[in-house]
Short mmCIF file of C-alpha atoms in Angstrom, two decimals:
data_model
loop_
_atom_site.label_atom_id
_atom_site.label_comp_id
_atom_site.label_asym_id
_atom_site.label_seq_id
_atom_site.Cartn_x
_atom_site.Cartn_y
_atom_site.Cartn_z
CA UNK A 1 89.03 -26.15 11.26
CA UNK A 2 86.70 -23.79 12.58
CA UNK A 3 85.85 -21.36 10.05
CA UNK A 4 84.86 -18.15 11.22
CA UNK A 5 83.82 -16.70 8.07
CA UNK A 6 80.48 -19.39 7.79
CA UNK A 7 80.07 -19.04 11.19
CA UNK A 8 79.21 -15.48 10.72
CA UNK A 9 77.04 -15.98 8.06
CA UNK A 10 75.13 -17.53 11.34
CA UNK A 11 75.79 -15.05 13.94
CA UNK A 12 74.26 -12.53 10.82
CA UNK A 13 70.96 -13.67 11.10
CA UNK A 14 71.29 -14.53 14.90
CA UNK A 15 68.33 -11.95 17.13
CA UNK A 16 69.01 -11.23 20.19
CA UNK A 17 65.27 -10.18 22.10
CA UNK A 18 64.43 -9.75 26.00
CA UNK A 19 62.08 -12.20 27.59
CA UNK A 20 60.65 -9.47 30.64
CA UNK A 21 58.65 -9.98 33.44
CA UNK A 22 61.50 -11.06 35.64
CA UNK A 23 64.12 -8.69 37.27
CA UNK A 24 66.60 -10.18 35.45
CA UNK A 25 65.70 -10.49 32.25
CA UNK A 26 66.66 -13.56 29.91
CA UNK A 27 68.43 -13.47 26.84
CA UNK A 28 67.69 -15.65 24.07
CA UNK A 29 69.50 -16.67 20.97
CA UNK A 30 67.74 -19.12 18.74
CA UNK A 31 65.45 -20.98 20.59
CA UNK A 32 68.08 -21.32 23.62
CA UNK A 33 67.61 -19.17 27.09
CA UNK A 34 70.13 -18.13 29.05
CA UNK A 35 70.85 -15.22 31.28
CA UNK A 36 73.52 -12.22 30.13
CA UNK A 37 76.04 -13.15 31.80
CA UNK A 38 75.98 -16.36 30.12
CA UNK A 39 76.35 -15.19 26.93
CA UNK A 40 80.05 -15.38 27.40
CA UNK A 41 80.47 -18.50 29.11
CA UNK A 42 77.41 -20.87 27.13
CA UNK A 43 80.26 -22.41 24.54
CA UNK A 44 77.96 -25.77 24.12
CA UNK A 45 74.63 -23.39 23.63
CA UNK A 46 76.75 -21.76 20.41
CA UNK A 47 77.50 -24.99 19.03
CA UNK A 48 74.70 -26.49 19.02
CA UNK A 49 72.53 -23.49 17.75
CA UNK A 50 75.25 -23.47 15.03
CA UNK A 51 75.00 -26.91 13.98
CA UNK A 52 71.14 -26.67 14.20
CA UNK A 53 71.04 -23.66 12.18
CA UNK A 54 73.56 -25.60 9.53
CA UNK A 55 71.32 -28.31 9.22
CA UNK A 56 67.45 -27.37 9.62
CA UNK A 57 68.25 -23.83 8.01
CA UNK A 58 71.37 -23.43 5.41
CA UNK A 59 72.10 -26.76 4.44
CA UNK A 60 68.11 -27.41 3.51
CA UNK A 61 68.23 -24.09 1.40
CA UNK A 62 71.46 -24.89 -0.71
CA UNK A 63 69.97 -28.34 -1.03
CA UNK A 64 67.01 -26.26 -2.50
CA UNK A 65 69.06 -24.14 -4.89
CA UNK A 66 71.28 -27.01 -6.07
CA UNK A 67 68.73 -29.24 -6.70
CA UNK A 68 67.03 -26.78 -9.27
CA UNK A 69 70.20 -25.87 -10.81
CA UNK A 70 70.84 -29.76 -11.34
CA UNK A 71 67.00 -30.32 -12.94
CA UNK A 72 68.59 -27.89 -16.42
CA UNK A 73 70.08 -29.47 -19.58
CA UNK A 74 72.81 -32.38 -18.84
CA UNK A 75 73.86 -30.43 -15.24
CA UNK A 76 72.66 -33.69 -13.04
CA UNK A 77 74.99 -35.79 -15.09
CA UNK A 78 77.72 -33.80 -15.19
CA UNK A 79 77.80 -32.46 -11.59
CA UNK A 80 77.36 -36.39 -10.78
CA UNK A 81 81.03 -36.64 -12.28
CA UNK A 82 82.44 -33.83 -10.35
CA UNK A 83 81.50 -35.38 -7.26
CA UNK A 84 82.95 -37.77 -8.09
CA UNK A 85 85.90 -36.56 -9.23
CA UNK A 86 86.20 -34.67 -6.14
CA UNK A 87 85.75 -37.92 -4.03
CA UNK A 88 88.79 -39.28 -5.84
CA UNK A 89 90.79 -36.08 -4.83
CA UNK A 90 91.08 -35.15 -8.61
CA UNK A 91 89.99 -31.61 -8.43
CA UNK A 92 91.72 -28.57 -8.12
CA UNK A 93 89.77 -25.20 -8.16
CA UNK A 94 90.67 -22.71 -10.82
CA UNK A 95 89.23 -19.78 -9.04
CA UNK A 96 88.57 -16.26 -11.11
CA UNK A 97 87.79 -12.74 -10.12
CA UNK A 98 83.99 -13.39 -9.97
CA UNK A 99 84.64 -15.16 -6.81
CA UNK A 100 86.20 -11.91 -5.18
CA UNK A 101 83.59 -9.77 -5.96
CA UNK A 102 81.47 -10.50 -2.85
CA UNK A 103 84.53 -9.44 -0.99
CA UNK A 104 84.26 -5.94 -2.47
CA UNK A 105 87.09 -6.32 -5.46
CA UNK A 106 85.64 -5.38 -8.55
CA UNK A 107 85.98 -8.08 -11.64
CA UNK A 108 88.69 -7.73 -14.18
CA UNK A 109 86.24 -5.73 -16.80
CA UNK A 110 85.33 -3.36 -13.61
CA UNK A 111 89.05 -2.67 -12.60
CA UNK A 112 90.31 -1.72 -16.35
CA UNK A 113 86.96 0.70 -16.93
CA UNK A 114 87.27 2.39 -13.19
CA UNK A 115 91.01 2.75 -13.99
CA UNK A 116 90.59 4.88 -17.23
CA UNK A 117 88.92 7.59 -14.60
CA UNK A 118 92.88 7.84 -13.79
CA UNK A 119 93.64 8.61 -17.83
CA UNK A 120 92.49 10.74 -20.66
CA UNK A 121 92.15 7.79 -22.76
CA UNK A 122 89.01 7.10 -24.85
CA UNK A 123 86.40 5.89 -22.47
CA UNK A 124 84.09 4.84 -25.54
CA UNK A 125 87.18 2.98 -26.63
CA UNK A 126 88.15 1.21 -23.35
CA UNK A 127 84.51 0.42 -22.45
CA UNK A 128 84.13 -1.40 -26.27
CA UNK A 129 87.37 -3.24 -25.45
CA UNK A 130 86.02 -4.60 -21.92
CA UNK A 131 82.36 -5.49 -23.30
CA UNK A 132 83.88 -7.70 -25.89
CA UNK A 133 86.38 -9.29 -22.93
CA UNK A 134 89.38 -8.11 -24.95
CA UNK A 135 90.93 -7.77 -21.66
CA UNK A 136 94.90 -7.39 -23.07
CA UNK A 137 93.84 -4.36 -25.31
CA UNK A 138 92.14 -2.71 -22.99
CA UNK A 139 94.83 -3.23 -20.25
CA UNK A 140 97.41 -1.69 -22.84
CA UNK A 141 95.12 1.24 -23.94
CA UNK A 142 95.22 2.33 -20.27
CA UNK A 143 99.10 1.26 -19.50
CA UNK A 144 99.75 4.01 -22.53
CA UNK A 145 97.82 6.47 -20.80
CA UNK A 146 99.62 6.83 -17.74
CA UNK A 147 102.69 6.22 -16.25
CA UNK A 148 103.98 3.31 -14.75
CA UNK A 149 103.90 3.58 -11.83
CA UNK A 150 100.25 4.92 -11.28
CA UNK A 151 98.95 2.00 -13.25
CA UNK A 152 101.39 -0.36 -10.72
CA UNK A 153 99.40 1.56 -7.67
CA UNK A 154 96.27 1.53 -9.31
CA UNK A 155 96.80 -2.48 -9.23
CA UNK A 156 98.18 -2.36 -6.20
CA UNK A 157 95.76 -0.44 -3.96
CA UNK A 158 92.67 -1.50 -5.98
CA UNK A 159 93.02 -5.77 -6.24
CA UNK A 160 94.10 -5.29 -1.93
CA UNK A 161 92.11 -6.75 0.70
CA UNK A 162 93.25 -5.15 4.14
CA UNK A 163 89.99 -5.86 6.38
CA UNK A 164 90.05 -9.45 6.77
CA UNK A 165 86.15 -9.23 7.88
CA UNK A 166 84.96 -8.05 4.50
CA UNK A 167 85.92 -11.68 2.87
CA UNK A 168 82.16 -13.15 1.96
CA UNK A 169 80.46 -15.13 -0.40
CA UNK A 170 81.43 -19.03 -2.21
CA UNK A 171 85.20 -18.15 -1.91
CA UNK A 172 84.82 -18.84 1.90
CA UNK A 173 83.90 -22.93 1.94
CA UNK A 174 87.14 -23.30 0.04
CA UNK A 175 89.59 -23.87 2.82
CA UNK A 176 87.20 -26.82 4.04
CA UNK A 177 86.27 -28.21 0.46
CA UNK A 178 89.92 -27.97 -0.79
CA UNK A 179 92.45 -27.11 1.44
CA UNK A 180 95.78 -28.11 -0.38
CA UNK A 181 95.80 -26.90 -3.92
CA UNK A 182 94.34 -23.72 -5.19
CA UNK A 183 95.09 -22.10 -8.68
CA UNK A 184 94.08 -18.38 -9.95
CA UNK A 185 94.39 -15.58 -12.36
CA UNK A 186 93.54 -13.49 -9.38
CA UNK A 187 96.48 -10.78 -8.40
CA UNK A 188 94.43 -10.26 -5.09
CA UNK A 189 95.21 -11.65 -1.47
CA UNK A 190 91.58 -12.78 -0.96
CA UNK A 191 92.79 -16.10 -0.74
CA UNK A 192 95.91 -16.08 1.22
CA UNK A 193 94.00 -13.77 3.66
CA UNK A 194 91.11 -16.46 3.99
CA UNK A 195 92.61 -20.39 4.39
CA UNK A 196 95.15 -18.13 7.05
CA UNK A 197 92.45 -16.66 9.15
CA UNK A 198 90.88 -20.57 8.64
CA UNK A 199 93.85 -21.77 9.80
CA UNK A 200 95.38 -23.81 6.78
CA UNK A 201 97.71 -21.04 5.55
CA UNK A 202 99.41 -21.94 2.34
CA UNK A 203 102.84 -23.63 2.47
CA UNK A 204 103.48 -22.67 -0.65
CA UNK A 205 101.67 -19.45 -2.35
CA UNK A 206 103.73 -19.46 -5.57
CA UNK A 207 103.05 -16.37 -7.97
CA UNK A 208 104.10 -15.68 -11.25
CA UNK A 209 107.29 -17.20 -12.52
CA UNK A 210 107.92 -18.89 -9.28
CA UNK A 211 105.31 -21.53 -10.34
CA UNK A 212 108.24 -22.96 -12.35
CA UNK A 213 108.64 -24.25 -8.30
CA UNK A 214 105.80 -26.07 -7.99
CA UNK A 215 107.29 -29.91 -9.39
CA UNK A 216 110.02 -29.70 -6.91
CA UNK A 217 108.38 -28.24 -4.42
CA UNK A 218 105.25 -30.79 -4.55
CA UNK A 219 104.33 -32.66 -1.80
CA UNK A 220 101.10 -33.93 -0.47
CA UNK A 221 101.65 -32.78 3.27
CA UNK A 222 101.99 -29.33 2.30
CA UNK A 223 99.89 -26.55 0.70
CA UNK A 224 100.02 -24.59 -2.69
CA UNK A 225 98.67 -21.46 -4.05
CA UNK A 226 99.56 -21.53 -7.72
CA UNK A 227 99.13 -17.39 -8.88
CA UNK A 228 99.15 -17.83 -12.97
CA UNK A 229 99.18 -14.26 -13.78
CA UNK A 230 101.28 -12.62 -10.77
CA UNK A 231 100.51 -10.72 -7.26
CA UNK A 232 99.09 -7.28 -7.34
CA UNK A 233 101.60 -6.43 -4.87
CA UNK A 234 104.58 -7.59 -7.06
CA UNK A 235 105.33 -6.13 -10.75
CA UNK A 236 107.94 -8.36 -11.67
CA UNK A 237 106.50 -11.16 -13.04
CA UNK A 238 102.64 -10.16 -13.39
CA UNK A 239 101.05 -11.05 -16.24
CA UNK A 240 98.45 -7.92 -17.75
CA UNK A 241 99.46 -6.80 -20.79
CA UNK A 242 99.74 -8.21 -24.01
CA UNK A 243 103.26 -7.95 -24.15
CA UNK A 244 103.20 -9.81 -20.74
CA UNK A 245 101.08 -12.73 -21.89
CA UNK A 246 102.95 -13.16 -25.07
CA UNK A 247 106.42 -14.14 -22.88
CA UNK A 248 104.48 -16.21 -20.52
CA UNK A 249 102.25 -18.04 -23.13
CA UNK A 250 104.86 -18.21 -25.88
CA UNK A 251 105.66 -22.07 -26.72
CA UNK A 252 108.51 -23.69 -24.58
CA UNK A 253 108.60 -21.24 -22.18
CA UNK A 254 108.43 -22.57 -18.17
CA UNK A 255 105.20 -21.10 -17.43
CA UNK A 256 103.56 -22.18 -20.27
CA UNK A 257 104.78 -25.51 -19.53
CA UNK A 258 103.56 -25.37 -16.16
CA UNK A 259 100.24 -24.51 -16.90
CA UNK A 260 99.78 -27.19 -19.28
CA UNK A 261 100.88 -29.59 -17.03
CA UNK A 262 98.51 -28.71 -14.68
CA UNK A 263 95.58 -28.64 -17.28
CA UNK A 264 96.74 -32.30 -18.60
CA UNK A 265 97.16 -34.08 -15.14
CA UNK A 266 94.06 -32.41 -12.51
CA UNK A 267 90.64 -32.05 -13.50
CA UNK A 268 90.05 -28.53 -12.94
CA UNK A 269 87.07 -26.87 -11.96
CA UNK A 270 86.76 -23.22 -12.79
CA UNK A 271 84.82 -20.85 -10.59
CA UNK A 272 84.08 -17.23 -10.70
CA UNK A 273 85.61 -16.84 -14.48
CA UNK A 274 84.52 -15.93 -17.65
CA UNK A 275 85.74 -18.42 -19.76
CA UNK A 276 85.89 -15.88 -22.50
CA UNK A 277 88.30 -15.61 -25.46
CA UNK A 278 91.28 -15.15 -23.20
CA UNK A 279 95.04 -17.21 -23.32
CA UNK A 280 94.07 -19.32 -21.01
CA UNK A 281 91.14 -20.64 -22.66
CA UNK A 282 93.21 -20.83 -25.80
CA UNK A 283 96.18 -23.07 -24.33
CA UNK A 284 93.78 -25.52 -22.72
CA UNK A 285 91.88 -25.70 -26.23
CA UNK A 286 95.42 -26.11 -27.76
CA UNK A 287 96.37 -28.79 -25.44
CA UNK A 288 92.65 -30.98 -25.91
CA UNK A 289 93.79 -30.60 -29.73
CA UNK A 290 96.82 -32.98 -29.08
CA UNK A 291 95.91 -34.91 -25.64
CA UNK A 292 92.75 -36.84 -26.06
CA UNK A 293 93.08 -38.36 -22.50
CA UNK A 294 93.25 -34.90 -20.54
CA UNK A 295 90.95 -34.91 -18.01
CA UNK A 296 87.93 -33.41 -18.05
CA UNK A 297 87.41 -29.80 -16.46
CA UNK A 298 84.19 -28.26 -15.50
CA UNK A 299 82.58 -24.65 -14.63
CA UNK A 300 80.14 -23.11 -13.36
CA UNK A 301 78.65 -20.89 -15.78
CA UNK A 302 75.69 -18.14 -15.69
CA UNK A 303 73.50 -19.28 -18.63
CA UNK A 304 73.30 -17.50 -21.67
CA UNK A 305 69.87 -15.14 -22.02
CA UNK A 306 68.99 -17.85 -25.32
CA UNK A 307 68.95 -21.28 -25.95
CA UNK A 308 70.99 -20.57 -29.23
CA UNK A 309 73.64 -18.72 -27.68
CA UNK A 310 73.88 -21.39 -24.44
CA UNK A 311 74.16 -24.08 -27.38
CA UNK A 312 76.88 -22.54 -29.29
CA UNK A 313 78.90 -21.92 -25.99
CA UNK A 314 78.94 -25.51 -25.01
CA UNK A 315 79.71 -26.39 -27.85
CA UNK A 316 82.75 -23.96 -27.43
CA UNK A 317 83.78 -25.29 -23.92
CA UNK A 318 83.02 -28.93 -24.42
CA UNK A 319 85.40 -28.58 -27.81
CA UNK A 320 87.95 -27.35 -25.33
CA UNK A 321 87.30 -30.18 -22.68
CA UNK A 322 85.73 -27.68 -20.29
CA UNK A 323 82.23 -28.89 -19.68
CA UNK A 324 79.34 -26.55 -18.19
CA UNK A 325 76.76 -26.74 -15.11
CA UNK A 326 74.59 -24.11 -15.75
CA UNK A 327 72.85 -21.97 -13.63
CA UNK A 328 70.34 -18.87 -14.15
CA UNK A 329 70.26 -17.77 -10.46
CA UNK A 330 71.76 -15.13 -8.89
CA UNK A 331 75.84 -15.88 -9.05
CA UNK A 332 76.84 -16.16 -5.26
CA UNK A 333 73.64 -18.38 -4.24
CA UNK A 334 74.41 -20.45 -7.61
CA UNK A 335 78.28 -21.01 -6.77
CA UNK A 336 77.33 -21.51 -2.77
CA UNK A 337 74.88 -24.46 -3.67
CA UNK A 338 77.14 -26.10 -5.83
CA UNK A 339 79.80 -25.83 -3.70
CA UNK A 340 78.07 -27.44 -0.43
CA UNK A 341 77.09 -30.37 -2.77
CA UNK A 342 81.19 -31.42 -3.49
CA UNK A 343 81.12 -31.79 0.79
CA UNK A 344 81.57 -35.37 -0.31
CA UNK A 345 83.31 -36.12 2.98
CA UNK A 346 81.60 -33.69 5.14
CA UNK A 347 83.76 -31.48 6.10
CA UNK A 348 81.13 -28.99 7.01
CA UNK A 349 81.27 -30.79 10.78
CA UNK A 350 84.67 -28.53 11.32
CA UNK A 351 82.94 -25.56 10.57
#
């Protein structure tokens, strides 16, 4: 797999500068020479300033960041278990709108509050509901102040990712870390648009009540991209408003059965999500209650400002089987780090 969206995280900080003196001057990139015109012919000269960039420049530096992130609290321990749960092919991602964000999609909070500019509802109201993460409230104040079908457009046109080139951050060493099972809340294409321009398009990207397909459909030659809560393109079956999330979550329904089973039998790692008090967090609490041998699931958390408050959020998330790596550095770098580290099989080679 050669993926073109690390290898322009490269070419970014590649600078191109004119050796003179001679009549035709040299170009050099890196440390290699090489005249123009063999700038599009030098394939071996790319590689191997690529791979020496990947390991005597960005490999070093997440080694860096990861290794202070792992120094916190019980994060060395824990993350030593993820490896190794990812070594044993445990571990599917559970990926949340944090990790679009770098792509230029707003979070969940950010899309409800720019939305109201579309309605006369209370902003005051609407921004209360988002600061607290009541997400479903918030959703339905705004769904009751406009029609439809601008709120279906507003999801539409806003969660849409048309410029495959503006795809950055974490979310792009996914198609080389875990290539055959991805599950999200997302109703964006970020993903779908990434592991296809990777080359490892998804077999299977299954969105809202069509993940009632997944146990027939499962194989380990193909591909799945599990959609919990819908498509953004695709009303039918999206999962926003409380109304929504009361048919999919309600007990003995398919989906809810679905997603259980997935929580009970992977060890899921959640990245770029709040982990607030949101259904999801509730049915995986509700299934630890009764399964003591679900596996364990881990996140990747920004740390609370105090020690009190980090404290009394483990304590939360452990309760619920979902254990914490902290980190207190800047989200993307965080998430990158920790991400490089799973390479357990280095896969980085194909980039």
């Amino acid at each position: 797999m050669r993926n073109r969206f690390v290898r322009k995280w490269f070419e970014d900080q590649l600078r191109f500068r004119l050796s003179g003196g001679s009549e035709e001057e040299s170009v050099f990139i890196g440390a290699s020479e090489f005249l123009p015109v063999q700038v599009l012919n030098e394939f071996e000269a790319y590689e191997q300033e690529f791979i020496t960039w990947i390991y005597e420049d960005w490999k070093p530096r997440q080694d860096e960041i990861r290794e202070e992130i792992l120094n916190k609290y019980s994060n060395r321990d824990r993350y030593r278990d993820l490896v190794n749960a990812v070594e044993r092919q445990q571990t599917v991602p559970f990926v949340g709108s944090g990790m679009s964000v770098p792509s230029g999609l707003p979070t969940w909070g950010q899309f409800l509050v720019s939305t109201g500019e579309y309605t006369q509802c209370d902003s005051s109201e609407l921004n209360r509901l988002v600061e607290c993460s009541a997400f479903e409230e918030a959703a339905d104040l705004l769904s009751r102040c406009m029609n439809p079908r601008l709120f279906a457009e507003r999801v539409e046109h806003t969660l849409r990712v048309s410029d495959t080139d503006s795809i950055s951050g974490p979310v792009c060493l996914l198609p080389s870390l875990f290539p055959n099972f991805i599950i999200t809340t997302n109703l964006d294409n970020v993903l779908e648009h990434l592991f296809t321009t990777c080359g490892v398009p998804f077999a299977y990207p299954l969105s809202g009540k069509r993940i009632v397909d997944y146990r027939q459909l499962k194989d380990p030659d193909e591909s799945f991209l599990l959609k919990l809560h819908g498509d953004h393109r695709d009303q039918e079956g999206r999962v926003l408003l409380p109304q929504e999330y009361d048919e999919a979550y309600a007990v003995n329904t398919p989906i809810r059965e679905e997603i259980a089973l997935l929580f009970r039998n992977n060890s899921l790692l959640f990245l770029g999500c709040s982990l607030g008090p949101d259904r999801t967090v509730r049915l995986v609490h509700e299934i630890a209650e009764v399964d003591s041998n679900m596996p364990k699931h881990y996140a990747f958390l920004a740390q609370p400002d105090s020690d009190t408050d980090r404290v009394g959020r483990e304590n939360i998330l452990t309760e619920r089987g979902i254990f914490p790596i902290w980190y207190d550095l800047p989200h993307d770098d965080s998430i990158m780090a920790l991400l490089d580290g799973l390479d357990v099989g280095g896969t980085q080679q194909t980039w």
